[in-house]
Structure formats: C-alpha cells, structure tokens
Coordinates of N, CA and C in Angstrom, one line a residue:
L14 N -16.1 -20.1 13.6 CA -15.5 -20.3 12.2 C -15.0 -21.6 12.0
I15 N -14.2 -22.0 13.2 CA -13.7 -23.4 13.4 C -14.8 -24.5 13.4
Q16 N -15.9 -24.2 14.1 CA -17.0 -25.0 14.1 C -17.6 -25.3 12.7
N17 N -17.4 -24.3 11.7 CA -17.9 -24.3 10.5 C -16.9 -25.0 9.3
G18 N -15.7 -25.3 10.1 CA -14.7 -26.2 9.1 C -14.0 -25.2 8.3
I19 N -13.9 -23.9 8.9 CA -13.2 -23.0 8.3 C -11.5 -22.7 9.0
K20 N -10.5 -23.0 8.2 CA -9.1 -22.9 8.7 C -8.9 -21.5 9.2
C21 N -8.5 -21.4 10.5 CA -8.4 -20.1 10.9 C -6.6 -19.9 11.4
T22 N -6.2 -18.8 10.9 CA -4.8 -18.5 11.3 C -4.7 -17.0 11.8
R23 N -4.3 -17.0 13.0 CA -4.2 -15.8 13.9 C -2.6 -15.0 13.6
L24 N -2.8 -13.9 13.2 CA -1.7 -13.1 13.1 C -1.5 -12.2 14.1
P25 N -0.9 -12.5 15.2 CA -0.8 -11.7 16.4 C 0.4 -10.9 16.8
G26 N 0.3 -9.9 17.6 CA 1.5 -9.3 18.2 C 1.0 -8.7 19.6
N27 N 2.0 -8.5 20.4 CA 1.8 -7.9 21.5 C 1.2 -6.4 21.5
D28 N 1.2 -5.6 20.5 CA 0.4 -4.5 20.3 C 0.4 -4.4 18.6
R29 N -0.4 -3.0 18.5 CA -0.7 -2.9 16.8 C 0.5 -2.9 16.0
F30 N 1.8 -2.5 16.5 CA 2.8 -2.4 15.8 C 3.3 -3.9 15.4
E31 N 3.4 -4.7 16.3 CA 3.9 -6.0 16.1 C 2.9 -6.7 15.2
T32 N 1.6 -6.5 15.4 CA 0.4 -7.1 14.4 C 0.7 -6.7 13.0
S33 N 1.0 -5.4 12.8 CA 1.2 -5.0 11.4 C 2.5 -5.5 10.8
V34 N 3.6 -6.1 11.5 CA 4.7 -6.8 11.3 C 4.3 -8.2 10.9
A35 N 3.5 -8.9 11.8 CA 2.8 -10.3 11.6 C 2.3 -10.1 10.0
I36 N 1.4 -9.3 9.9 CA 0.7 -9.1 8.7 C 1.8 -8.9 7.6
A37 N 2.7 -8.0 7.6 CA 3.6 -7.9 6.7 C 4.5 -9.3 6.2
K38 N 4.7 -10.1 7.1 CA 5.4 -11.1 6.9 C 4.7 -12.2 6.1
Q39 N 3.4 -11.9 6.0 CA 2.7 -13.0 5.2 C 2.9 -12.7 3.6
L40 N 3.3 -11.2 3.5 CA 3.6 -10.8 2.0 C 4.9 -11.6 1.4
G41 N 5.8 -12.2 2.2 CA 6.8 -12.6 1.6 C 8.0 -11.6 1.3
S42 N 8.8 -11.9 0.3 CA 9.9 -11.0 0.1 C 9.6 -9.7 -0.6
V43 N 9.9 -8.5 0.0 CA 9.6 -7.2 -0.6 C 10.7 -6.5 -0.2
N44 N 11.0 -5.3 -1.0 CA 11.9 -4.4 -0.9 C 11.6 -3.0 -0.6
K45 N 10.2 -2.7 -0.5 CA 9.6 -1.5 -0.2 C 8.8 -1.7 0.9
A46 N 8.2 -0.5 1.6 CA 7.4 -0.4 2.8 C 6.8 0.9 2.8
V47 N 5.5 0.9 3.5 CA 4.7 2.2 3.7 C 4.8 2.3 5.3
L48 N 5.2 3.5 5.7 CA 4.8 3.6 7.0 C 3.8 4.7 7.3
A49 N 2.9 4.3 8.4 CA 1.8 5.2 8.9 C 1.6 5.3 10.3
T50 N 1.3 6.3 10.7 CA 1.0 6.4 12.2 C 0.0 5.1 12.6
G51 N 0.4 4.7 13.9 CA -0.5 3.6 14.4 C -1.5 4.2 15.3
S52 N -1.7 5.6 15.5 CA -2.4 6.5 16.2 C -3.9 6.7 15.7
D53 N -3.8 6.7 14.6 CA -5.1 7.2 13.9 C -5.1 6.4 12.4
F54 N -6.3 6.6 11.7 CA -6.6 5.7 10.5 C -6.4 6.2 9.1
P55 N -6.8 7.5 8.9 CA -6.9 7.9 7.8 C -5.9 7.8 6.6
D56 N -4.3 8.0 7.3 CA -3.3 8.0 6.4 C -3.1 6.7 5.8
A57 N -3.3 5.7 6.8 CA -3.2 4.3 6.2 C -4.2 3.9 5.1
L58 N -5.4 4.4 5.3 CA -6.5 4.1 4.5 C -6.2 4.8 3.1
S59 N -5.6 6.0 3.0 CA -5.5 6.6 1.8 C -4.5 5.8 0.9
I60 N -3.5 5.2 1.6 CA -2.4 4.5 0.9 C -2.6 2.8 0.7
A61 N -3.8 2.4 1.3 CA -4.2 1.0 1.4 C -4.3 0.4 -0.3
P62 N -5.2 0.9 -0.9 CA -5.5 0.3 -2.1 C -4.2 0.3 -3.1
W63 N -3.3 1.3 -3.1 CA -2.0 1.1 -3.8 C -1.1 0.2 -3.2
A64 N -1.0 0.2 -1.7 CA -0.1 -0.8 -1.1 C -0.6 -2.3 -1.5
A65 N -1.9 -2.5 -1.4 CA -2.6 -3.9 -1.6 C -2.3 -4.3 -3.1
Q66 N -2.4 -3.4 -4.0 CA -2.3 -3.9 -5.5 C -0.9 -4.1 -5.8
N67 N 0.1 -3.6 -4.9 CA 1.5 -3.8 -5.4 C 2.2 -4.6 -4.2
G68 N 1.4 -5.3 -3.4 CA 2.0 -6.3 -2.4 C 3.1 -5.5 -1.5
I69 N 2.8 -4.3 -1.0 CA 3.7 -3.7 -0.4 C 3.0 -3.5 1.2
P70 N 3.9 -3.8 2.1 CA 3.1 -4.0 3.4 C 3.0 -2.4 4.2
I71 N 2.0 -2.3 4.8 CA 1.8 -1.1 5.6 C 2.4 -1.3 7.1
L72 N 3.3 -0.8 7.3 CA 3.9 -0.8 8.9 C 3.3 0.2 9.7
L73 N 3.2 0.0 11.0 CA 2.6 1.2 11.8 C 3.7 1.7 12.8
T74 N 3.5 2.8 13.1 CA 4.7 3.5 13.8 C 4.2 4.5 14.8
D75 N 5.1 4.7 15.9 CA 4.9 5.7 17.0 C 5.2 7.2 16.1
K76 N 5.0 8.4 16.7 CA 5.3 9.5 16.1 C 6.7 9.7 16.1
D77 N 7.3 9.5 17.2 CA 8.8 9.9 17.5 C 9.6 8.9 17.4
T78 N 9.4 7.4 17.6 CA 10.3 6.4 17.7 C 9.7 5.4 17.0
L79 N 10.6 4.8 16.2 CA 10.3 3.6 15.3 C 10.2 2.3 16.2
P80 N 9.0 1.6 16.2 CA 8.8 0.4 17.4 C 10.0 -0.7 16.8
Q81 N 10.4 -1.1 17.9 CA 11.6 -2.1 17.8 C 11.2 -3.3 16.8
S82 N 9.8 -3.8 16.7 CA 9.5 -4.8 15.9 C 9.5 -4.4 14.5
V83 N 9.2 -3.1 14.2 CA 9.1 -2.5 12.8 C 10.5 -2.4 12.4
D84 N 11.5 -1.7 13.2 CA 12.9 -1.7 12.8 C 13.4 -2.9 12.6
K85 N 13.2 -3.9 13.3 CA 13.8 -5.3 13.1 C 13.2 -5.9 11.8
Y86 N 12.0 -5.6 11.4 CA 11.3 -6.2 10.1 C 12.0 -5.4 9.0
I87 N 12.3 -4.2 9.1 CA 12.8 -3.4 8.0 C 14.2 -4.0 7.6
K88 N 15.2 -4.1 8.7 CA 16.5 -4.5 8.5 C 16.5 -6.0 8.2
D89 N 15.6 -6.8 8.6 CA 15.8 -8.3 8.4 C 15.5 -8.6 6.9
N90 N 14.6 -7.7 6.3 CA 14.1 -7.8 5.0 C 14.9 -7.0 3.9
N91 N 15.7 -6.2 4.4 CA 16.5 -5.5 3.6 C 15.7 -4.6 2.7
I92 N 14.7 -3.8 3.5 CA 13.9 -2.8 2.8 C 14.8 -1.8 2.3
T93 N 14.7 -1.3 1.0 CA 15.6 -0.1 0.5 C 14.8 0.9 0.4
E94 N 13.6 1.0 0.3 CA 12.7 2.2 -0.1 C 11.5 2.4 0.8
T95 N 11.1 3.4 1.6 CA 10.0 3.6 2.4 C 9.2 4.9 2.0
Y96 N 8.0 4.8 2.1 CA 7.0 5.9 1.9 C 6.5 6.2 3.2
V97 N 6.4 7.5 3.7 CA 6.0 7.8 5.0 C 4.8 8.7 4.8
I98 N 3.6 8.2 5.1 CA 2.3 8.8 4.9 C 2.0 9.8 6.1
G99 N 2.0 11.0 5.8 CA 1.4 11.9 6.8 C 2.6 13.0 7.3
G100 N 2.2 14.1 7.9 CA 3.1 15.1 8.2 C 3.8 14.8 9.5
K101 N 4.5 15.9 9.9 CA 5.6 16.0 11.1 C 4.5 15.6 12.3
G102 N 3.3 16.1 12.2 CA 2.5 16.0 13.4 C 2.2 14.5 13.8
V103 N 2.3 13.6 12.9 CA 2.0 12.2 13.0 C 3.2 11.4 13.0
I104 N 4.0 11.8 12.4 CA 5.5 11.1 12.1 C 6.7 12.0 12.0
S105 N 7.3 12.0 13.2 CA 8.5 13.0 13.3 C 9.5 12.8 12.1
D106 N 10.5 13.9 12.0 CA 11.7 13.6 11.1 C 12.7 12.7 11.9
E107 N 12.6 12.8 13.2 CA 13.4 11.9 14.1 C 13.1 10.5 13.8
C108 N 11.9 10.2 13.6 CA 11.5 8.8 13.3 C 11.9 8.5 11.8
I109 N 11.5 9.3 11.0 CA 11.9 9.2 9.5 C 13.4 9.0 9.4
A110 N 14.3 9.5 10.1 CA 15.7 9.6 10.1 C 16.1 8.1 10.2
M111 N 15.3 7.2 10.9 CA 15.7 5.7 11.0 C 15.4 4.8 9.8
L112 N 14.7 5.4 8.8 CA 14.3 4.5 7.7 C 15.2 4.7 6.5
P113 N 15.2 3.6 5.7 CA 15.7 3.7 4.3 C 15.0 4.4 3.3
K114 N 15.9 5.4 2.8 CA 15.6 6.1 1.6 C 14.0 6.5 1.8
P115 N 13.8 7.2 2.7 CA 12.2 7.8 3.1 C 11.7 8.7 2.2
K116 N 10.5 8.8 1.9 CA 9.9 9.7 1.2 C 8.5 10.2 1.7
R117 N 8.5 11.5 2.2 CA 7.2 11.7 3.1 C 6.2 12.2 2.1
I118 N 4.9 11.8 2.1 CA 3.7 12.1 1.4 C 2.7 12.6 2.3
H119 N 2.3 14.0 2.3 CA 1.7 14.5 3.2 C 0.9 15.8 2.8
G120 N 0.0 16.2 3.5 CA -0.8 17.5 3.4 C -1.1 18.1 4.6
T121 N -1.8 19.2 4.9 CA -2.0 19.9 6.0 C -2.8 19.3 7.0
D122 N -3.8 18.2 6.4 CA -4.6 17.5 7.1 C -4.9 16.2 6.5
R123 N -5.8 15.2 7.0 CA -5.8 13.7 6.3 C -6.5 14.0 5.1
F124 N -7.2 15.0 4.6 CA -7.9 15.1 3.1 C -6.9 15.4 2.4
E125 N -6.0 16.6 2.7 CA -4.9 16.9 1.7 C -3.9 15.8 1.7
T126 N -3.7 15.1 2.7 CA -2.8 13.9 2.6 C -3.4 13.0 1.6
N127 N -4.6 12.6 1.7 CA -5.3 11.7 0.7 C -4.9 12.3 -0.7
V128 N -5.1 13.5 -1.1 CA -4.9 14.1 -2.4 C -3.3 14.0 -2.8
S129 N -2.5 14.0 -1.8 CA -1.3 13.9 -2.0 C -0.8 12.5 -2.3
V130 N -1.4 11.6 -1.7 CA -1.3 10.2 -2.1 C -1.8 9.8 -3.5
L131 N -2.8 10.3 -4.0 CA -3.4 10.3 -5.2 C -2.5 10.9 -6.3
K132 N -1.9 12.1 -5.9 CA -1.0 12.8 -7.1 C 0.3 11.9 -7.0
E133 N 0.8 11.4 -6.0 CA 2.1 10.7 -6.0 C 2.2 9.5 -6.7
F134 N 0.8 8.7 -6.6 CA 0.9 7.4 -7.2 C -0.3 7.6 -8.5
D135 N -0.3 8.6 -8.9 CA -1.3 8.9 -10.1 C -1.3 7.8 -11.0
S136 N -0.1 7.6 -11.7 CA 0.0 6.6 -12.9 C -0.4 5.2 -12.5
S137 N -0.5 5.0 -11.1 CA -0.6 3.4 -10.6 C -2.1 3.3 -10.6
F138 N -2.8 4.3 -10.4 CA -4.3 4.0 -10.4 C -5.1 4.2 -11.5
D139 N -6.1 3.5 -11.7 CA -7.1 3.6 -12.6 C -8.3 4.4 -12.5
F140 N -8.2 5.6 -12.9 CA -9.4 6.6 -12.1 C -10.7 6.4 -13.0
S141 N -11.0 5.3 -13.9 CA -12.2 5.3 -14.5 C -13.1 4.8 -13.5
R142 N -12.7 4.4 -12.3 CA -13.7 4.1 -11.1 C -13.1 4.4 -9.8
I143 N -13.6 5.4 -9.2 CA -13.0 5.8 -7.8 C -14.1 5.3 -6.6
Y144 N -13.6 5.3 -5.4 CA -14.5 5.0 -4.4 C -14.4 6.2 -3.4
A145 N -15.5 6.5 -2.9 CA -15.4 7.7 -1.9 C -16.0 7.3 -0.6
A146 N -15.3 7.9 0.5 CA -15.6 7.3 2.0 C -15.5 8.5 2.8
T147 N -16.1 8.6 3.8 CA -15.7 9.4 4.9 C -14.5 9.2 5.3
G148 N -13.8 10.3 5.7 CA -12.2 10.3 6.2 C -12.5 10.7 7.9
N149 N -13.6 10.8 8.3 CA -13.9 11.0 9.6 C -14.2 9.8 10.6
D150 N -14.1 8.6 10.0 CA -14.2 7.3 10.5 C -13.9 6.2 9.7
F151 N -13.5 5.3 10.4 CA -12.6 4.2 9.5 C -13.3 3.0 8.7
P152 N -14.5 2.6 9.2 CA -14.8 1.3 8.7 C -15.3 1.2 7.3
D153 N -15.9 2.3 6.7 CA -16.3 2.2 5.4 C -15.1 2.1 4.3
A154 N -14.2 3.0 4.6 CA -12.9 3.0 3.7 C -12.1 1.6 3.9
L155 N -12.0 1.3 5.1 CA -11.3 0.0 5.4 C -12.0 -1.2 4.7
S156 N -13.2 -1.1 4.8 CA -14.0 -2.4 4.0 C -13.7 -2.1 2.5
G157 N -13.8 -0.8 2.1 CA -13.6 -0.6 0.5 C -12.2 -0.8 -0.1
S158 N -11.1 -0.6 0.8 CA -9.9 -0.8 0.3 C -9.6 -1.9 -0.3
A159 N -10.0 -3.0 0.1 CA -9.6 -4.3 -0.6 C -10.2 -4.4 -1.9
L160 N -11.6 -3.8 -2.0 CA -12.5 -3.9 -3.2 C -11.5 -2.9 -4.1
A161 N -11.2 -1.7 -3.8 CA -10.4 -0.8 -4.7 C -9.3 -1.2 -5.3
S162 N -8.6 -2.2 -4.5 CA -7.3 -2.6 -4.8 C -7.5 -3.5 -6.2
I163 N -8.6 -4.3 -6.2 CA -8.9 -5.2 -7.3 C -8.7 -4.6 -8.7
T164 N -9.5 -3.4 -8.7 CA -9.5 -2.5 -10.1 C -8.6 -1.5 -10.0
K165 N -7.5 -1.5 -9.2 CA -6.5 -0.4 -9.3 C -7.2 1.1 -9.0
S166 N -8.4 0.9 -8.3 CA -9.1 2.5 -8.1 C -8.6 3.1 -6.8
P167 N -8.7 4.3 -6.8 CA -8.3 5.1 -5.6 C -9.4 5.2 -4.7
I168 N -9.0 5.4 -3.2 CA -10.1 6.0 -2.3 C -9.9 7.3 -2.0
V169 N -11.0 8.0 -2.2 CA -11.2 9.5 -2.0 C -11.8 9.8 -0.8
L170 N -11.0 10.3 0.3 CA -11.7 10.6 1.6 C -12.5 12.0 1.4
M171 N -13.8 11.9 2.0 CA -14.5 13.0 2.1 C -14.8 13.7 3.5
D172 N -15.0 14.9 3.7 CA -15.5 15.5 5.0 C -16.8 15.7 4.9
E173 N -17.2 16.5 6.1 CA -18.7 16.9 6.1 C -19.4 17.8 5.2
K174 N -18.1 18.6 4.5 CA -18.5 19.5 3.5 C -17.6 19.3 2.2
P175 N -18.1 19.9 1.1 CA -17.1 19.8 -0.2 C -15.7 20.3 0.1
L176 N -14.7 19.9 -0.3 CA -13.3 20.1 -0.3 C -12.7 20.7 -1.2
A177 N -12.1 22.2 -1.3 CA -11.8 22.6 -2.5 C -10.7 22.0 -3.3
K178 N -9.6 21.3 -2.3 CA -8.5 20.8 -3.0 C -8.8 19.4 -3.5
T179 N -9.8 18.6 -2.7 CA -10.2 17.2 -3.4 C -11.0 17.7 -4.9
K180 N -11.7 18.5 -4.8 CA -12.6 19.0 -5.9 C -11.7 19.2 -7.1
T181 N -10.8 20.2 -6.9 CA -9.8 20.6 -8.0 C -9.0 19.4 -8.4
F182 N -8.7 18.4 -7.6 CA -7.7 17.2 -8.1 C -8.8 16.4 -8.9
L183 N -10.1 16.1 -8.5 CA -10.9 15.2 -9.2 C -11.4 15.9 -10.6
E184 N -11.3 17.3 -10.6 CA -11.6 18.0 -11.9 C -10.6 17.6 -12.8
T185 N -9.4 17.4 -12.6 CA -8.2 17.1 -13.5 C -8.4 15.7 -13.9
K186 N -9.4 14.9 -13.4 CA -9.6 13.4 -13.9 C -11.1 13.3 -14.1
K187 N -11.7 14.4 -14.6 CA -13.1 14.3 -15.2 C -13.3 13.6 -16.5
D188 N -12.2 13.4 -17.3 CA -12.4 12.8 -18.5 C -12.1 11.4 -18.4
K189 N -11.6 11.0 -17.3 CA -11.2 9.5 -17.1 C -12.3 8.8 -16.1
I190 N -13.0 9.4 -15.2 CA -14.0 8.9 -14.3 C -15.3 8.5 -15.0
N191 N -15.4 7.2 -15.1 CA -16.6 6.7 -15.3 C -17.6 6.5 -14.4
D192 N -17.2 5.8 -13.3 CA -18.0 5.4 -12.1 C -17.4 5.9 -10.8
A193 N -18.5 6.5 -9.9 CA -18.1 6.7 -8.6 C -19.1 5.9 -7.6
Y194 N -18.3 5.2 -6.8 CA -19.1 4.2 -5.8 C -18.9 5.0 -4.5
I195 N -20.0 5.3 -3.7 CA -20.0 6.0 -2.6 C -20.2 4.9 -1.6
M196 N -19.3 4.8 -0.5 CA -19.4 3.8 0.4 C -20.1 4.5 1.8
G197 N -21.1 3.9 2.0 CA -22.0 4.3 3.3 C -23.1 5.1 2.9
G198 N -23.9 5.4 4.0 CA -25.2 6.2 3.9 C -24.9 7.7 4.0
T199 N -25.9 8.3 3.7 CA -25.8 9.8 3.7 C -25.4 10.4 5.1
G200 N -25.6 9.6 6.2 CA -25.1 10.0 7.4 C -23.3 10.1 7.5
A201 N -22.9 9.2 6.6 CA -21.3 9.3 6.4 C -20.9 10.3 5.4
V202 N -21.5 10.2 4.1 CA -21.0 11.1 3.3 C -22.3 11.6 2.6
S203 N -22.8 12.6 2.7 CA -24.0 13.4 2.3 C -24.0 13.6 0.6
D204 N -25.2 13.4 0.0 CA -25.4 13.7 -1.3 C -24.8 15.1 -1.8
A205 N -24.8 16.0 -0.9 CA -24.6 17.3 -1.2 C -22.8 17.5 -1.4
V206 N -22.3 16.6 -0.4 CA -20.8 16.6 -0.4 C -20.3 15.8 -1.7
I207 N -21.0 14.8 -2.0 CA -20.7 14.1 -3.5 C -20.9 15.0 -4.6
E208 N -22.1 15.7 -4.8 CA -22.4 16.4 -5.8 C -21.4 17.7 -5.8
G209 N -21.1 18.1 -4.7 CA -20.0 19.3 -4.7 C -18.5 19.1 -4.7
T210 N -18.4 17.8 -5.0 CA -16.9 17.4 -5.1 C -16.6 16.6 -6.1
I211 N -17.5 15.5 -6.5 CA -17.3 14.8 -7.6 C -17.6 15.3 -9.0
P212 N -17.0 15.7 -10.0 CA -17.5 16.3 -11.3 C -18.5 15.7 -11.9
P213 N -19.5 16.2 -12.8 CA -20.2 15.3 -13.5 C -19.5 14.3 -14.4
I214 N -19.9 13.1 -14.4 CA -19.1 11.9 -15.0 C -19.9 11.4 -16.2
V215 N -19.4 10.7 -17.3 CA -20.1 10.0 -18.4 C -20.6 8.7 -17.7
T216 N -21.8 8.4 -17.6 CA -22.3 7.2 -17.3 C -22.9 6.2 -18.5
K217 N -23.0 6.9 -19.4 CA -23.6 6.0 -20.8 C -23.1 7.0 -21.9
L218 N -22.6 6.3 -23.0 CA -22.2 6.8 -24.3 C -22.7 5.9 -25.4
K219 N -23.5 6.6 -26.2 CA -23.9 5.6 -27.4 C -23.7 6.2 -28.8
I220 N -22.9 5.8 -29.7 CA -22.8 6.7 -30.8 C -23.2 5.8 -32.1
S221 N -23.8 6.2 -32.9 CA -24.3 5.5 -34.1 C -24.1 6.6 -35.3
T222 N -24.3 6.1 -36.5 CA -24.1 6.9 -37.6 C -25.4 8.0 -37.8
D223 N -26.6 7.7 -36.9 CA -27.5 8.5 -37.1 C -27.6 9.6 -35.9
S224 N -27.1 9.3 -34.7 CA -27.3 9.9 -33.5 C -26.3 9.6 -32.4
S225 N -26.1 10.5 -31.5 CA -25.3 10.2 -30.3 C -26.0 10.8 -29.1
T226 N -25.8 10.0 -28.0 CA -26.4 10.4 -26.8 C -25.5 10.4 -25.8
L227 N -25.5 11.4 -24.9 CA -24.5 11.4 -23.7 C -25.2 11.7 -22.5
A228 N -24.9 10.8 -21.5 CA -25.8 11.1 -20.2 C -25.0 11.4 -19.1
L229 N -25.2 12.3 -18.2 CA -24.4 12.9 -17.1 C -25.0 12.3 -16.0
N230 N -24.0 12.3 -14.9 CA -24.8 11.6 -13.7 C -25.7 13.0 -13.0
G231 N -26.8 12.6 -13.0 CA -27.9 13.5 -12.5 C -28.0 13.3 -11.0
K232 N -27.9 12.2 -10.5 CA -28.2 11.9 -9.1 C -27.1 10.9 -8.7
V233 N -27.0 10.7 -7.5 CA -25.9 9.8 -6.8 C -26.7 8.4 -6.8
D234 N -25.9 7.4 -7.2 CA -26.4 6.0 -6.9 C -25.5 5.3 -6.0
R235 N -26.1 4.9 -4.8 CA -25.3 4.5 -3.7 C -25.2 3.0 -3.7
K236 N -24.1 2.5 -3.2 CA -23.8 1.1 -2.8 C -23.7 1.2 -1.3
S237 N -24.6 0.5 -0.4 CA -24.6 0.5 1.0 C -25.1 -0.5 1.5

C-alpha cells in the first residue's frame, strides 16, 4: 500500500479489546457506546449498520469482566448510555453492572438477537432495502455492514434453513421492502432459505390511466 502512495494509519492494540478502543477513539466525542462479545462475531454484525450510521463505537468485552482498556475509554469519554448486544451466555450481568445505563438487547441465539436488534432500532432503519447474509460465518456480513449503513439498511442474519422468528418479523415489513440483497453465494445462503424467509416484495410498479402492473419477486437476484 505504501509503495502505491497510499497513506497508511495503523490502529493497534495489544489485543482485540484494545484495538476496538483504538478504533472508537477515531470517532471523536461520543456519549453512547455498544458492547458486544469479543469472542464471537454475530452480535457485533447485527448492530454494525446502526452503529456506523450513528457514529457510535462498538466496544468488545469479555463475558464476565470489562477489559481495563474498555472501562477506561468509557470513563474518559463520559459515556452515559450503553447498549449490550447478546444474552447472559456471552456478556454476564456482572459485566453489565460496570456499565453506565446499560440496556441489554438479546435473544435465545444469534438469529433471535439479530431480530431483537432490528426491532429495537426499527425507527432508525430504512427497510426499503435489506441485506441478508449468513449468521454462521462473518466475512459477508462484515463486508456488507459498511454498505448497509450508507442507506440505513438492516442486515438480516440467515441460518441454514428458514427461521420462523426472522420470517415473522420480515412479514411485518413486507409493505416497506422493495429490494433484498443477498450477500454471498448459495453455499452461504441458499435460495430456499431466502424464498422461505423473505416475503414476496414489489420490484416494479407502474400505474397509468389505462392499466397498472405489479411484479413480485419470482426468483432471487444475487450480488456476489
């Protein structure tokens, strides 16, 4: 990169927790923060588009102890409100007790937590476009989270089969969803999962004095 004349700035830490703090410091003055486990990826991915569009840092933590670097960042920046993503299995109540005005957003697993995040920040998301990615690995959703934040779109995490709670939630948004972008190939998210989870959506609407036509999504259009 340097040989190609690109300015490089490293944001380092002695571990993943310190690195999350180094990144958070780049956001400048903030009064809110998101806490997610540093031991796994899906909870942080669920909240990433919302955090990005609002300029709110995602800080990583251990299950039972708030890392010293994270605790110091919160105190030094006078953080007054925190969102904790995930249940007690990933972030304990003891850890939460160290946070200012914490609010836990969670479900019984990563997919229900994803739905809980979408519900919690419902009014902040623009559901006219949604992004879907597997919740069983991180690269596709991680790459897509920056893109989703630009249009205030949510990322919906998918499993290897259609999930009832995800489908039920998206059904409540079927009148708003115009486009669904599937991140990754069929090995990551199958067409059967998409068709069994995302409701039929309006892709074309043309109205004139003579006639009107309405086209529903008959097949999946992939971006890979």
